[in-house]
Each structure stands twice: as C-alpha cells, then as structure tokens.
Tab-separated table of C-alpha atoms in Angstrom:
chain	number	residue	atom	x	y	z
A	77	UNK	CA	25.974	-18.317	3.851
A	78	UNK	CA	24.144	-15.393	4.508
A	79	UNK	CA	25.094	-14.472	0.953
A	80	UNK	CA	23.550	-17.692	-0.378
A	81	UNK	CA	20.020	-16.894	-2.378
A	82	UNK	CA	18.421	-19.674	-0.243
A	83	UNK	CA	19.210	-18.329	2.811
A	84	UNK	CA	18.079	-14.716	2.162
A	85	UNK	CA	14.649	-16.330	1.000
A	86	UNK	CA	14.186	-18.922	3.710
A	87	UNK	CA	14.996	-15.821	6.341
A	88	UNK	CA	11.899	-14.283	5.190
A	89	UNK	CA	9.786	-17.085	6.629
A	90	UNK	CA	8.522	-17.236	10.280
A	91	UNK	CA	8.993	-19.765	12.130
A	92	UNK	CA	5.790	-21.215	11.986
A	93	UNK	CA	6.220	-21.306	8.221
A	94	UNK	CA	9.648	-22.982	8.508
A	95	UNK	CA	7.526	-25.376	10.043
A	96	UNK	CA	5.675	-26.361	7.608
A	97	UNK	CA	8.089	-26.151	4.932
A	98	UNK	CA	10.118	-28.578	7.089
A	99	UNK	CA	6.974	-31.000	6.983
A	100	UNK	CA	6.860	-30.527	3.377
A	101	UNK	CA	10.160	-31.532	2.673
A	102	UNK	CA	10.038	-34.642	5.232
A	103	UNK	CA	7.240	-36.041	3.105
A	104	UNK	CA	8.589	-38.764	0.697
A	105	UNK	CA	6.387	-37.796	-1.538
A	106	UNK	CA	8.011	-34.656	-2.326
A	107	UNK	CA	11.439	-35.285	-1.276
A	108	UNK	CA	13.714	-38.268	-0.591
A	109	UNK	CA	17.077	-36.596	-0.319
A	110	UNK	CA	18.317	-36.892	3.385
A	111	UNK	CA	20.958	-34.316	2.455
A	112	UNK	CA	18.295	-31.605	1.148
A	113	UNK	CA	16.663	-31.783	4.268
A	114	UNK	CA	19.453	-31.383	6.267
A	115	UNK	CA	20.578	-28.472	4.262
A	116	UNK	CA	17.244	-26.771	5.232
A	117	UNK	CA	17.654	-27.615	8.907
A	118	UNK	CA	21.682	-25.966	8.736
A	119	UNK	CA	20.363	-22.711	7.212
A	120	UNK	CA	17.122	-22.310	9.350
A	121	UNK	CA	19.269	-22.513	12.565
A	122	UNK	CA	21.678	-20.355	11.849
A	123	UNK	CA	18.740	-17.711	10.226
A	124	UNK	CA	17.034	-18.528	13.732
A	125	UNK	CA	20.214	-17.835	15.873
A	126	UNK	CA	22.536	-16.037	14.104
A	127	UNK	CA	26.385	-17.102	14.912
A	128	UNK	CA	29.677	-15.559	14.684
A	129	UNK	CA	30.725	-18.386	12.477
A	130	UNK	CA	32.088	-18.314	9.076
A	131	UNK	CA	30.474	-20.628	6.811
A	132	UNK	CA	32.645	-21.548	3.748
A	133	UNK	CA	31.096	-23.869	1.427
A	134	UNK	CA	33.498	-26.522	2.232
A	135	UNK	CA	32.563	-26.433	5.995
A	136	UNK	CA	28.726	-26.873	5.019
A	137	UNK	CA	29.809	-29.576	2.938
A	138	UNK	CA	31.210	-31.290	5.274
A	139	UNK	CA	28.535	-30.954	7.939
A	140	UNK	CA	26.334	-32.135	4.933
A	141	UNK	CA	28.011	-35.333	3.862
A	142	UNK	CA	31.139	-35.697	5.579
A	143	UNK	CA	32.035	-39.163	4.318
A	144	UNK	CA	32.544	-37.484	0.536
A	145	UNK	CA	35.348	-35.187	-0.719
A	146	UNK	CA	34.032	-31.671	-1.317
A	147	UNK	CA	31.845	-31.337	-4.820
A	148	UNK	CA	31.193	-27.767	-5.753
A	149	UNK	CA	28.684	-28.891	-8.348
A	150	UNK	CA	26.896	-31.231	-6.044
A	151	UNK	CA	26.412	-28.640	-3.560
A	152	UNK	CA	24.742	-26.145	-5.587
A	153	UNK	CA	22.371	-28.951	-6.924
A	154	UNK	CA	21.727	-29.539	-3.077
A	155	UNK	CA	20.802	-25.821	-3.160
A	156	UNK	CA	18.863	-25.741	-6.223
A	157	UNK	CA	16.647	-28.669	-5.470
A	158	UNK	CA	15.928	-27.588	-2.115
A	159	UNK	CA	15.002	-23.764	-3.899
A	160	UNK	CA	12.549	-26.079	-5.776
A	161	UNK	CA	10.953	-27.797	-2.991
A	162	UNK	CA	10.361	-24.374	-1.215
A	163	UNK	CA	8.659	-23.104	-4.452
A	164	UNK	CA	7.265	-26.146	-4.611
A	165	UNK	CA	5.295	-25.793	-1.232
A	166	UNK	CA	4.587	-22.060	-1.950
A	167	UNK	CA	2.397	-23.209	-4.988
A	168	UNK	CA	0.943	-25.776	-2.964
A	169	UNK	CA	0.043	-23.187	-0.347
A	170	UNK	CA	-1.559	-21.073	-3.210
A	171	UNK	CA	-3.180	-24.253	-4.852
A	172	UNK	CA	-4.963	-25.190	-1.379
A	173	UNK	CA	-5.996	-21.432	-0.752
A	174	UNK	CA	-8.065	-21.270	-3.856
A	175	UNK	CA	-11.191	-23.407	-3.614
A	176	UNK	CA	-12.052	-22.881	-7.018
A	177	UNK	CA	-8.722	-23.925	-8.890
A	178	UNK	CA	-8.722	-26.872	-6.400
A	179	UNK	CA	-12.173	-28.096	-7.254
A	180	UNK	CA	-11.949	-27.275	-10.839
A	181	UNK	CA	-8.992	-29.660	-11.272
A	182	UNK	CA	-10.526	-32.054	-9.320
A	183	UNK	CA	-13.264	-32.107	-11.547
A	184	UNK	CA	-10.964	-32.422	-14.303
A	185	UNK	CA	-8.949	-35.399	-12.532
A	186	UNK	CA	-12.414	-37.439	-11.820
A	187	UNK	CA	-13.088	-37.122	-15.340
A	188	UNK	CA	-10.105	-38.151	-17.030
A	189	UNK	CA	-9.507	-41.210	-14.613
A	190	UNK	CA	-13.323	-41.975	-15.107
A	191	UNK	CA	-13.872	-41.731	-11.407
A	192	UNK	CA	-17.309	-42.057	-11.509
A	193	UNK	CA	-17.976	-43.287	-7.555
A	194	UNK	CA	-16.256	-39.751	-6.839
A	195	UNK	CA	-18.611	-38.022	-8.786
A	196	UNK	CA	-22.117	-37.461	-6.869
A	197	UNK	CA	-20.302	-36.231	-3.918
A	198	UNK	CA	-17.796	-34.126	-5.629
A	199	UNK	CA	-20.180	-32.118	-7.425
A	200	UNK	CA	-22.250	-31.587	-4.371
A	201	UNK	CA	-19.432	-29.750	-2.325
A	202	UNK	CA	-18.790	-28.107	-5.328
A	203	UNK	CA	-22.268	-26.623	-5.817
A	204	UNK	CA	-21.838	-25.367	-2.038
A	205	UNK	CA	-18.567	-23.410	-3.108
A	206	UNK	CA	-20.751	-20.150	-3.757
A	207	UNK	CA	-22.591	-20.094	-1.225
A	208	UNK	CA	-19.231	-20.496	1.204
A	209	UNK	CA	-17.249	-18.276	-0.630
A	210	UNK	CA	-18.272	-14.027	0.402
A	211	UNK	CA	-15.600	-12.527	-2.200
A	212	UNK	CA	-17.308	-11.239	-5.266
A	213	UNK	CA	-13.717	-10.271	-7.192
A	214	UNK	CA	-12.280	-10.993	-10.509
A	215	UNK	CA	-10.591	-14.388	-8.757
A	216	UNK	CA	-14.416	-15.399	-7.917
A	217	UNK	CA	-15.917	-14.946	-11.450
A	218	UNK	CA	-12.228	-16.719	-12.890
A	219	UNK	CA	-13.052	-19.421	-10.445
A	220	UNK	CA	-16.836	-20.025	-10.825
A	221	UNK	CA	-16.208	-20.232	-14.492
A	222	UNK	CA	-13.389	-22.904	-14.333
A	223	UNK	CA	-15.514	-25.263	-12.232
A	224	UNK	CA	-18.538	-24.665	-14.132
A	225	UNK	CA	-16.764	-25.490	-17.277
A	226	UNK	CA	-15.219	-28.586	-15.545
A	227	UNK	CA	-18.849	-29.442	-14.081
A	228	UNK	CA	-20.192	-29.319	-17.456
A	229	UNK	CA	-18.134	-31.567	-19.165
A	230	UNK	CA	-18.141	-33.943	-16.143
A	231	UNK	CA	-21.814	-34.222	-16.635
A	232	UNK	CA	-21.567	-34.933	-20.115
A	233	UNK	CA	-19.469	-37.587	-19.707
A	234	UNK	CA	-20.993	-39.238	-16.725
A	235	UNK	CA	-24.934	-38.320	-16.893
A	236	UNK	CA	-27.176	-40.601	-19.460
A	237	UNK	CA	-29.533	-37.473	-20.006
A	238	UNK	CA	-26.882	-35.735	-22.614
A	239	UNK	CA	-30.025	-33.860	-24.400
A	240	UNK	CA	-31.058	-31.987	-21.318
A	241	UNK	CA	-30.083	-28.208	-21.557
A	242	UNK	CA	-26.787	-27.882	-19.200
A	243	UNK	CA	-25.353	-24.723	-17.927
A	244	UNK	CA	-23.405	-23.253	-21.006
A	245	UNK	CA	-25.440	-19.484	-20.414
A	246	UNK	CA	-24.050	-19.553	-16.746
A	247	UNK	CA	-20.445	-20.591	-17.895
A	248	UNK	CA	-20.462	-17.585	-20.531
A	249	UNK	CA	-21.889	-15.180	-17.873
A	250	UNK	CA	-19.393	-16.183	-15.512
A	251	UNK	CA	-16.430	-15.371	-18.408
A	252	UNK	CA	-17.826	-12.165	-19.613
A	253	UNK	CA	-18.134	-10.868	-15.433
A	254	UNK	CA	-14.375	-12.044	-15.320
A	255	UNK	CA	-13.310	-10.135	-18.508
A	256	UNK	CA	-15.059	-7.283	-18.510
A	257	UNK	CA	-14.330	-6.699	-14.897
A	258	UNK	CA	-10.510	-7.177	-15.209
A	259	UNK	CA	-10.301	-5.374	-18.339
A	260	UNK	CA	-11.792	-2.539	-16.542
A	261	UNK	CA	-9.451	-3.205	-13.453
A	262	UNK	CA	-6.160	-2.850	-16.003
A	263	UNK	CA	-7.543	-0.178	-17.756
A	264	UNK	CA	-7.912	2.391	-14.532
A	265	UNK	CA	-4.312	0.964	-13.324
A	266	UNK	CA	-3.285	2.464	-16.981
A	267	UNK	CA	-5.053	5.406	-16.127
A	268	UNK	CA	-3.337	6.013	-13.039
A	269	UNK	CA	0.090	5.056	-14.407
A	270	UNK	CA	-0.064	7.507	-16.992
A	271	UNK	CA	-0.397	10.018	-14.318
A	272	UNK	CA	3.260	9.509	-13.070
A	273	UNK	CA	4.850	8.494	-16.326
A	274	UNK	CA	4.364	9.142	-19.836
A	275	UNK	CA	3.998	5.629	-21.023
A	276	UNK	CA	1.706	4.289	-24.080
A	277	UNK	CA	-0.378	1.622	-23.497
A	278	UNK	CA	-2.273	-0.255	-26.193
A	279	UNK	CA	-5.352	-1.879	-24.444
A	280	UNK	CA	-7.322	-3.607	-27.079
A	281	UNK	CA	-11.453	-3.555	-27.180
A	282	UNK	CA	-11.358	-1.090	-24.334
A	283	UNK	CA	-13.967	1.111	-26.000
A	284	UNK	CA	-16.202	-2.010	-26.738
A	285	UNK	CA	-15.707	-3.060	-22.919
A	286	UNK	CA	-16.631	0.270	-21.333
A	287	UNK	CA	-19.778	0.241	-23.623
A	288	UNK	CA	-21.119	-3.317	-22.228
A	289	UNK	CA	-20.273	-2.404	-19.214
A	290	UNK	CA	-22.590	0.293	-18.982
A	291	UNK	CA	-25.222	-1.983	-19.368
A	292	UNK	CA	-27.943	-2.601	-16.038
A	293	UNK	CA	-26.939	-6.155	-15.652
A	294	UNK	CA	-23.234	-5.553	-15.415
A	295	UNK	CA	-24.048	-2.269	-13.222
A	296	UNK	CA	-25.512	-4.374	-10.566
A	297	UNK	CA	-22.057	-6.482	-10.513
A	298	UNK	CA	-20.040	-4.260	-7.562
A	299	UNK	CA	-16.769	-5.723	-9.150
A	300	UNK	CA	-17.533	-4.076	-12.563
A	301	UNK	CA	-19.624	-0.934	-11.179
A	302	UNK	CA	-16.649	0.099	-8.976
A	303	UNK	CA	-14.004	0.051	-11.380
A	304	UNK	CA	-16.516	1.801	-13.746
A	305	UNK	CA	-16.890	4.770	-11.458
A	306	UNK	CA	-13.120	4.818	-11.307
A	307	UNK	CA	-12.278	5.066	-14.873
A	308	UNK	CA	-15.214	7.878	-14.900
A	309	UNK	CA	-12.939	9.282	-11.935
A	310	UNK	CA	-9.954	9.550	-14.079
A	311	UNK	CA	-11.578	10.749	-17.236
A	312	UNK	CA	-13.850	13.517	-15.982
A	313	UNK	CA	-12.319	14.486	-12.773
A	314	UNK	CA	-14.209	17.501	-12.662
A	315	UNK	CA	-17.458	15.693	-12.225
A	316	UNK	CA	-17.317	14.981	-8.413
A	317	UNK	CA	-20.348	13.372	-8.178
A	318	UNK	CA	-18.086	10.129	-9.838
A	319	UNK	CA	-16.276	10.375	-6.837
A	320	UNK	CA	-19.331	10.454	-4.723
A	321	UNK	CA	-21.073	7.358	-6.229
A	322	UNK	CA	-17.842	5.381	-6.134
A	323	UNK	CA	-17.740	6.191	-2.505
A	324	UNK	CA	-21.358	4.741	-2.179
A	325	UNK	CA	-21.013	1.921	-3.741
A	326	UNK	CA	-17.170	0.988	-1.835
A	327	UNK	CA	-19.526	1.367	1.344
A	328	UNK	CA	-22.404	-0.810	0.126
A	329	UNK	CA	-19.820	-3.642	-1.223
A	330	UNK	CA	-16.612	-3.713	0.538
A	331	UNK	CA	-17.833	-7.042	2.056
A	332	UNK	CA	-17.293	-8.493	-1.588
A	333	UNK	CA	-13.714	-8.178	-1.723
A	334	UNK	CA	-10.410	-9.572	-0.033
A	335	UNK	CA	-8.421	-6.827	1.642
A	336	UNK	CA	-6.058	-6.813	-0.888
A	337	UNK	CA	-8.848	-5.368	-3.206
A	338	UNK	CA	-10.287	-3.403	-0.986
A	339	UNK	CA	-7.046	-1.357	-0.154
A	340	UNK	CA	-6.482	-0.954	-3.992
A	341	UNK	CA	-10.188	0.699	-4.094
A	342	UNK	CA	-9.406	3.263	-1.286
A	343	UNK	CA	-5.886	3.749	-2.793
A	344	UNK	CA	-7.775	5.456	-5.946
A	345	UNK	CA	-9.915	7.338	-3.347
A	346	UNK	CA	-6.907	8.571	-1.575
A	347	UNK	CA	-5.441	9.763	-5.101
A	348	UNK	CA	-8.420	11.070	-6.414
A	349	UNK	CA	-8.652	13.235	-3.194
A	350	UNK	CA	-5.264	14.535	-3.482
A	351	UNK	CA	-5.406	15.596	-7.040
A	352	UNK	CA	-8.614	17.532	-6.337
A	353	UNK	CA	-6.733	19.517	-3.349
A	354	UNK	CA	-3.897	19.994	-5.835
A	355	UNK	CA	-6.510	21.859	-8.154
A	356	UNK	CA	-7.483	23.757	-5.335
A	357	UNK	CA	-10.495	21.865	-4.325
A	358	UNK	CA	-10.214	22.809	-0.297
A	359	UNK	CA	-13.670	20.748	0.187
A	360	UNK	CA	-11.813	17.658	-0.323
A	361	UNK	CA	-9.411	18.051	2.665
A	362	UNK	CA	-12.486	16.165	4.374
A	363	UNK	CA	-12.968	13.474	2.185
A	364	UNK	CA	-9.103	13.104	2.018
A	365	UNK	CA	-9.639	12.720	6.141
A	366	UNK	CA	-12.438	10.515	6.072
A	367	UNK	CA	-10.169	8.444	3.553
A	368	UNK	CA	-7.616	8.003	6.002
A	369	UNK	CA	-9.673	7.355	9.084
A	370	UNK	CA	-11.339	4.112	7.009
A	371	UNK	CA	-7.694	2.578	5.943
A	372	UNK	CA	-6.930	3.535	9.733
A	373	UNK	CA	-10.109	1.582	11.000
A	374	UNK	CA	-9.460	-0.908	8.736
A	375	UNK	CA	-5.605	-1.882	9.542
A	376	UNK	CA	-4.778	-1.032	6.121
A	377	UNK	CA	-2.195	1.495	7.407
A	378	UNK	CA	-0.457	-1.749	9.317
A	379	UNK	CA	1.770	-4.100	8.167
A	380	UNK	CA	3.644	-6.820	10.042
A	381	UNK	CA	2.668	-4.785	12.864
A	382	UNK	CA	4.414	-1.749	11.937
A	383	UNK	CA	3.493	1.746	10.225
A	384	UNK	CA	5.564	3.842	7.545
A	385	UNK	CA	6.215	7.044	9.169
A	386	UNK	CA	5.284	9.092	6.028
A	387	UNK	CA	1.632	7.499	6.606
A	388	UNK	CA	1.681	8.617	10.127
A	389	UNK	CA	2.730	12.468	9.361
A	390	UNK	CA	0.166	12.781	6.231
A	391	UNK	CA	-2.542	11.186	8.476
A	392	UNK	CA	-1.339	14.129	11.256
A	393	UNK	CA	-1.232	16.948	8.828
A	394	UNK	CA	-4.310	15.904	7.078
A	395	UNK	CA	-6.048	15.822	10.568
A	396	UNK	CA	-4.797	18.824	11.916
A	397	UNK	CA	-6.021	20.647	8.698
A	398	UNK	CA	-9.287	19.386	9.453
A	399	UNK	CA	-9.288	20.420	13.119
A	400	UNK	CA	-9.487	17.046	14.480
A	401	UNK	CA	-7.164	18.052	17.439
A	402	UNK	CA	-8.125	15.492	19.676
A	403	UNK	CA	-8.554	12.555	17.099
A	404	UNK	CA	-4.951	13.590	16.093
A	405	UNK	CA	-3.646	13.651	19.886
A	406	UNK	CA	-4.855	10.366	20.459
A	407	UNK	CA	-3.874	8.926	17.176
A	408	UNK	CA	-0.101	10.141	17.795
A	409	UNK	CA	0.081	8.353	21.354
A	410	UNK	CA	-2.061	5.305	19.883
A	411	UNK	CA	0.273	4.625	16.926
A	412	UNK	CA	4.088	5.901	17.419
A	413	UNK	CA	5.097	2.776	19.000
A	414	UNK	CA	4.208	0.955	15.704
A	415	UNK	CA	7.006	3.244	13.829
A	416	UNK	CA	10.347	1.632	13.713
A	417	UNK	CA	12.105	2.159	17.235
A	418	UNK	CA	15.182	4.391	15.759
A	419	UNK	CA	12.423	7.008	14.188
A	420	UNK	CA	9.720	7.165	17.210
A	421	UNK	CA	11.453	10.014	19.306
A	422	UNK	CA	11.979	12.334	16.853
A	423	UNK	CA	8.426	11.836	15.214
A	424	UNK	CA	6.818	11.747	18.140
A	425	UNK	CA	8.244	15.520	18.928
A	426	UNK	CA	7.572	16.729	15.845
A	427	UNK	CA	4.284	15.780	15.403
A	428	UNK	CA	3.632	17.146	18.447
A	429	UNK	CA	4.766	20.114	17.990
A	430	UNK	CA	2.448	20.345	14.749
A	431	UNK	CA	-0.246	19.493	16.860
A	432	UNK	CA	0.371	22.584	20.037
A	433	UNK	CA	1.214	24.948	16.707
A	434	UNK	CA	-2.336	24.275	15.446
A	435	UNK	CA	-3.791	24.431	19.088
A	436	UNK	CA	-1.968	27.867	19.705
A	437	UNK	CA	-0.324	26.462	22.289
A	438	UNK	CA	3.415	28.103	20.643
A	439	UNK	CA	5.011	27.817	24.247
A	440	UNK	CA	5.015	23.891	23.963
A	441	UNK	CA	5.984	23.948	20.345
A	442	UNK	CA	9.082	26.348	21.358
A	443	UNK	CA	9.977	24.039	24.097
A	444	UNK	CA	9.574	20.985	21.882
A	445	UNK	CA	11.662	22.129	18.812
A	446	UNK	CA	14.326	25.127	19.872
A	447	UNK	CA	17.168	22.402	20.918
A	448	UNK	CA	16.421	19.548	18.279
A	449	UNK	CA	18.149	18.695	15.040
A	450	UNK	CA	16.452	16.302	13.012
A	451	UNK	CA	18.470	13.722	10.861
A	452	UNK	CA	16.516	14.413	7.441
A	453	UNK	CA	16.532	17.357	6.015
A	454	UNK	CA	13.078	17.753	5.228
A	455	UNK	CA	11.842	17.026	8.991
A	456	UNK	CA	14.684	19.636	10.006
A	457	UNK	CA	13.247	22.217	7.636
A	458	UNK	CA	9.700	21.828	8.361
A	459	UNK	CA	10.356	21.692	12.133
A	460	UNK	CA	12.084	25.367	11.940
A	461	UNK	CA	9.118	26.512	9.743
A	462	UNK	CA	7.175	25.721	12.582
A	463	UNK	CA	9.450	27.358	15.030
A	464	UNK	CA	9.681	30.467	12.910
A	465	UNK	CA	5.868	30.735	13.389
A	466	UNK	CA	5.701	29.890	17.112
A	467	UNK	CA	8.369	32.582	18.055
A	468	UNK	CA	6.642	35.353	15.889
A	469	UNK	CA	3.403	34.268	18.061
A	470	UNK	CA	4.997	34.747	21.251
A	471	UNK	CA	7.105	37.990	19.949
A	472	UNK	CA	10.301	35.963	20.987
A	473	UNK	CA	12.113	38.390	17.795
A	474	UNK	CA	15.263	38.081	19.708
A	475	UNK	CA	15.287	34.079	18.874
A	476	UNK	CA	13.544	34.414	15.865
A	477	UNK	CA	16.437	36.355	14.082
A	478	UNK	CA	18.540	34.197	15.357
A	479	UNK	CA	16.628	31.147	13.837
A	480	UNK	CA	16.321	32.706	10.898
A	481	UNK	CA	20.327	33.455	10.322
A	482	UNK	CA	21.056	30.004	11.560
A	483	UNK	CA	18.198	28.628	8.904
A	484	UNK	CA	19.795	30.472	6.090
A	485	UNK	CA	23.552	29.357	7.278
A	486	UNK	CA	21.824	25.590	7.275
A	487	UNK	CA	20.169	25.866	3.627
A	488	UNK	CA	23.381	27.117	2.255
A	489	UNK	CA	25.485	24.627	3.847
A	490	UNK	CA	23.189	21.530	3.104
A	491	UNK	CA	23.875	19.886	-0.129
A	492	UNK	CA	20.943	17.306	0.024
A	493	UNK	CA	18.288	20.215	-0.197
A	494	UNK	CA	17.407	20.955	-3.597
A	495	UNK	CA	17.628	24.058	-5.024
A	496	UNK	CA	14.266	24.732	-5.487
A	497	UNK	CA	13.496	24.002	-1.948
A	498	UNK	CA	15.895	25.938	-0.820
A	499	UNK	CA	14.680	29.085	-2.894
A	500	UNK	CA	11.557	28.263	-1.103
A	501	UNK	CA	12.445	28.543	2.433
A	502	UNK	CA	14.889	31.387	1.705
A	503	UNK	CA	11.463	33.061	0.218
A	504	UNK	CA	10.164	32.393	4.029
A	505	UNK	CA	12.823	33.854	5.653
A	506	UNK	CA	13.204	36.688	3.490
A	507	UNK	CA	9.171	37.566	3.746
A	508	UNK	CA	9.664	36.852	7.745
A	509	UNK	CA	12.423	39.494	8.208
A	510	UNK	CA	9.710	42.218	6.229
A	511	UNK	CA	7.025	41.259	8.134
A	512	UNK	CA	8.880	41.804	11.381
A	513	UNK	CA	10.596	45.053	10.290
A	514	UNK	CA	7.454	46.785	9.149
A	515	UNK	CA	5.693	48.754	11.154
A	516	UNK	CA	1.724	47.978	11.896
A	517	UNK	CA	0.611	51.382	10.758
A	518	UNK	CA	2.803	51.032	7.428
A	519	UNK	CA	0.083	50.486	5.264
A	520	UNK	CA	2.013	50.781	1.900
A	521	UNK	CA	5.050	48.165	2.845
A	522	UNK	CA	2.350	45.934	3.989
A	523	UNK	CA	0.474	46.256	0.946
A	524	UNK	CA	3.346	45.710	-0.887
A	525	UNK	CA	4.746	42.790	1.123
A	526	UNK	CA	1.123	41.234	0.612
A	527	UNK	CA	1.703	41.572	-3.262
A	528	UNK	CA	5.028	39.881	-3.348
A	529	UNK	CA	3.912	37.143	-0.844
A	530	UNK	CA	0.853	36.414	-3.222
A	531	UNK	CA	3.055	36.238	-6.231
A	532	UNK	CA	5.633	34.434	-5.071
A	533	UNK	CA	4.682	30.000	-5.374
A	534	UNK	CA	5.235	27.547	-2.810
A	535	UNK	CA	6.533	29.490	0.478
A	536	UNK	CA	6.255	27.278	3.144
A	537	UNK	CA	3.653	28.613	5.486
A	538	UNK	CA	2.009	31.116	2.841
A	539	UNK	CA	-1.054	31.289	4.348
A	540	UNK	CA	-0.068	31.810	7.666
A	541	UNK	CA	2.207	34.983	6.332
A	542	UNK	CA	-0.733	36.159	4.842
A	543	UNK	CA	-2.900	36.071	7.804
A	544	UNK	CA	0.217	37.590	9.645
A	545	UNK	CA	0.140	40.472	7.429
A	546	UNK	CA	-3.728	41.046	7.441
A	547	UNK	CA	-3.710	41.191	11.163
A	548	UNK	CA	-1.088	44.246	10.966
A	549	UNK	CA	-3.228	46.187	7.637
C-alpha cells in the first residue's frame, strides 16, 4: 500500500487534516460512494498505525468489496475518485481562505442568478473586506480588482441610477498596482536566478514597468517600492544606499505582507549581504548577522518545529565573526533540540568547539575534538582545522604534528572530498608545518612564508595563519 501514489499523498496530512478530509468525503454533496470512503479509512488507518502486513491489491479489494470478484480497473477507479476528492478538498480550502476570490465569485453568482434579495447585504460585507484585510501584497490588489469589477457589474444590473459615475478608476488602479508589483517581483526573481544559472529570460514591457514604478504615487505602495529597491540592489550593487533604503522600507512595511512574502524579502537581504561579503565589503558581516537575528526572531528558520543544520551552522559562524559570543552560546543551547535527533550530538560538539576557539578557550576545544570523527567530510575537515589552531595556541606540538599527518592521510584516502578542497587543506597543513619549524628570529623565513600565504587563495584559516606569522615577526 505504501507504494501507492495516493497513500504517499495522504501520508503528508496530519490527523487534524485527515479528519477534515474525512468530513469532506462523507458529505453527500461531494461523494456518495461508500467504497471511496472505506478506501480512505483503510489508508489512513495504515498511515496512523503502520502494520507489518502485506497489502496486495486483492486483499485491499476483499476488504472494500468482499461480495464481488477482484476487478483491477475498478480498484484503480476507486483510487482515482479518492484522489480527485482530495484535490477538491485542497481547492475548497484555498478558496475559503481567499476572501477576495470567494466574495468575487459570490457577487458574480448573485448577478448571474439575479438574486436581488442578497444584493444589499452582500455589497455591504464586500465593502468591509479592505478594512479587515491587513496585507497589501499582490494578492490584495488582484483581489480588490476582482471584487470591484464584480461589484461594478452588479451595480450596473441592479441599480436604477445607471448614469452615476462608477468605480472604473479604482478598478483600473487596483489592476495597475497588481500588474506593476507582480512584474517587478518576477523581474527581481529573474535577476536572482541569473546569479546561479545562465538562462536568458525575455520579460516584456519591463522597461516601461520600471519607468512607471518610479512615479511618486507608486513609490508610496510598499509592494511596489520594496521590489523596486530590490531591483536597484541587483543592477547597482555597489551603491549600498539601495540596500539601506530597502531595509528601511521592510522595517516600516513588513506588517503589510504575509509571512511567506516577508520571508522572500529577507532572503533577498541575506543574499545581498553575502554577495557584499564575497566582494570584500566586511562591513556587511554585521548586516548579515542582523538579518539572521530578524529571521530567528520571526521564526523563519523553523519549519514544523525543525531547523536545518546548515542554517544553524551559518548563524553560529556569522555570530562568532561578529563577536556575539554570549548570544551564540544562548542560541546553540536554545535551538539545538530543533535539529534532527541524529545530528544533535555532533552539531553541538562542533559548534561549541567553534565558540570556545573564538573565546580562546583552547583546552575546551581540544577536549571536544581530539577524539571525534564526524560522518560528513565538511564538518570533519572544519573540525580538524579548528583543532590544528587549538593545538598550536596551546603549544601542543607533538599532538599537532600527529594531527597534521593523520589529516594528510585522511585527505588522500577520502574520495568524497573534491580535489580543489583537498588542495586547500593540504596547503593549510604545509603552511602550518612551516610555521612551526621557523625560529621566531628568522625574519627572512617569516617574510617568505607570509608572502606564500598571501599569494595562495582559499586556504582554510588563512587569516589565523597570517596573524600567527605576524606575532613571530
């Protein structure tokens, strides 16, 4: 049964959602086939309390329709009917959640069926929607366009004073705001994707849209002005004022957007900060940390009670580089249990070792890492790099030499590590050995080593190496 597409889809719903689907299927308006409901119950029972039973199709058929001989085509038809009902349920849920669309269709139906008795009360409730809707994203302007269009048509049919001015200007304005904002959103997404893939996109009328969006009347609309600033951040990344204006707009207007849209804005901010850091603008390390803190405060790093380990690690790295040691220590212990259970122990030890290294608590680093081998090569190499620094700082040269040799052997034997990374780590090993062997008063050798390190790109702990060389000069 687990191999059925339908089973895998139903397994994505929790018990609360399953119960809602059950009520939907039980409704005679949507379904009158008891076998379809029985199939749903059979599948959800197996989902909620998995058994070791085999579920051949014949067995499923005998449970559903014991009085009839097995019919493969009919069984597939039951599955298809149940899947369609699940799809109808999903459509219904989205429709009910979209107050604009549901009211627009209600107005359309009232007009179509000439239900004049519903006319006044519906018009009144429709006019209250904007006051009750806090969001001002693209869906808002599209929804307002749909409602106002249906409203105008209804007025034209039912009202006697047909010569009075209607809301055609408002209808046009809502459509303009939706079009301009969505066009900018799409174009910003294109600019973002072109950073990672060399695809060409033909976005028609974008120059005209950009020109119109610069007008004062549209710059007052957060949905448009924020995306316009994101566009400016992409085409003129060196002018950081675009970023700061974007951040100001986001701070002032974030409450106008649903969480999904707000998260997208913060993703743009995060990517811009990372790009600035990659260009050597170290001042954006603080900005990136601020973005991370906002994402944490708003719960954007948490999905279904879980946090991704890579996001956890990135936050720790950026926080430590900003010197926020107390904040990071609190973060580690507060959020470690949100990681998958199988990753918690290793993630805790590795990230604590990074914290202790920044705090110059090298003995604690050694205690955490000297007996640990991590499963993934990225964490393992980073841990060995940290341990190299800790041994050096503690003048533990014998275990340091042993580590450097075992690290070299590990790099040679591990076939998962890309060649470029192996070269980078081997450079770290080579330069660390040279650093240890140079006498403090050997200025010539130190200058030569410094020159070599500065000329070699992508060395792990490169800044640390240069710092140690400077201490000996």
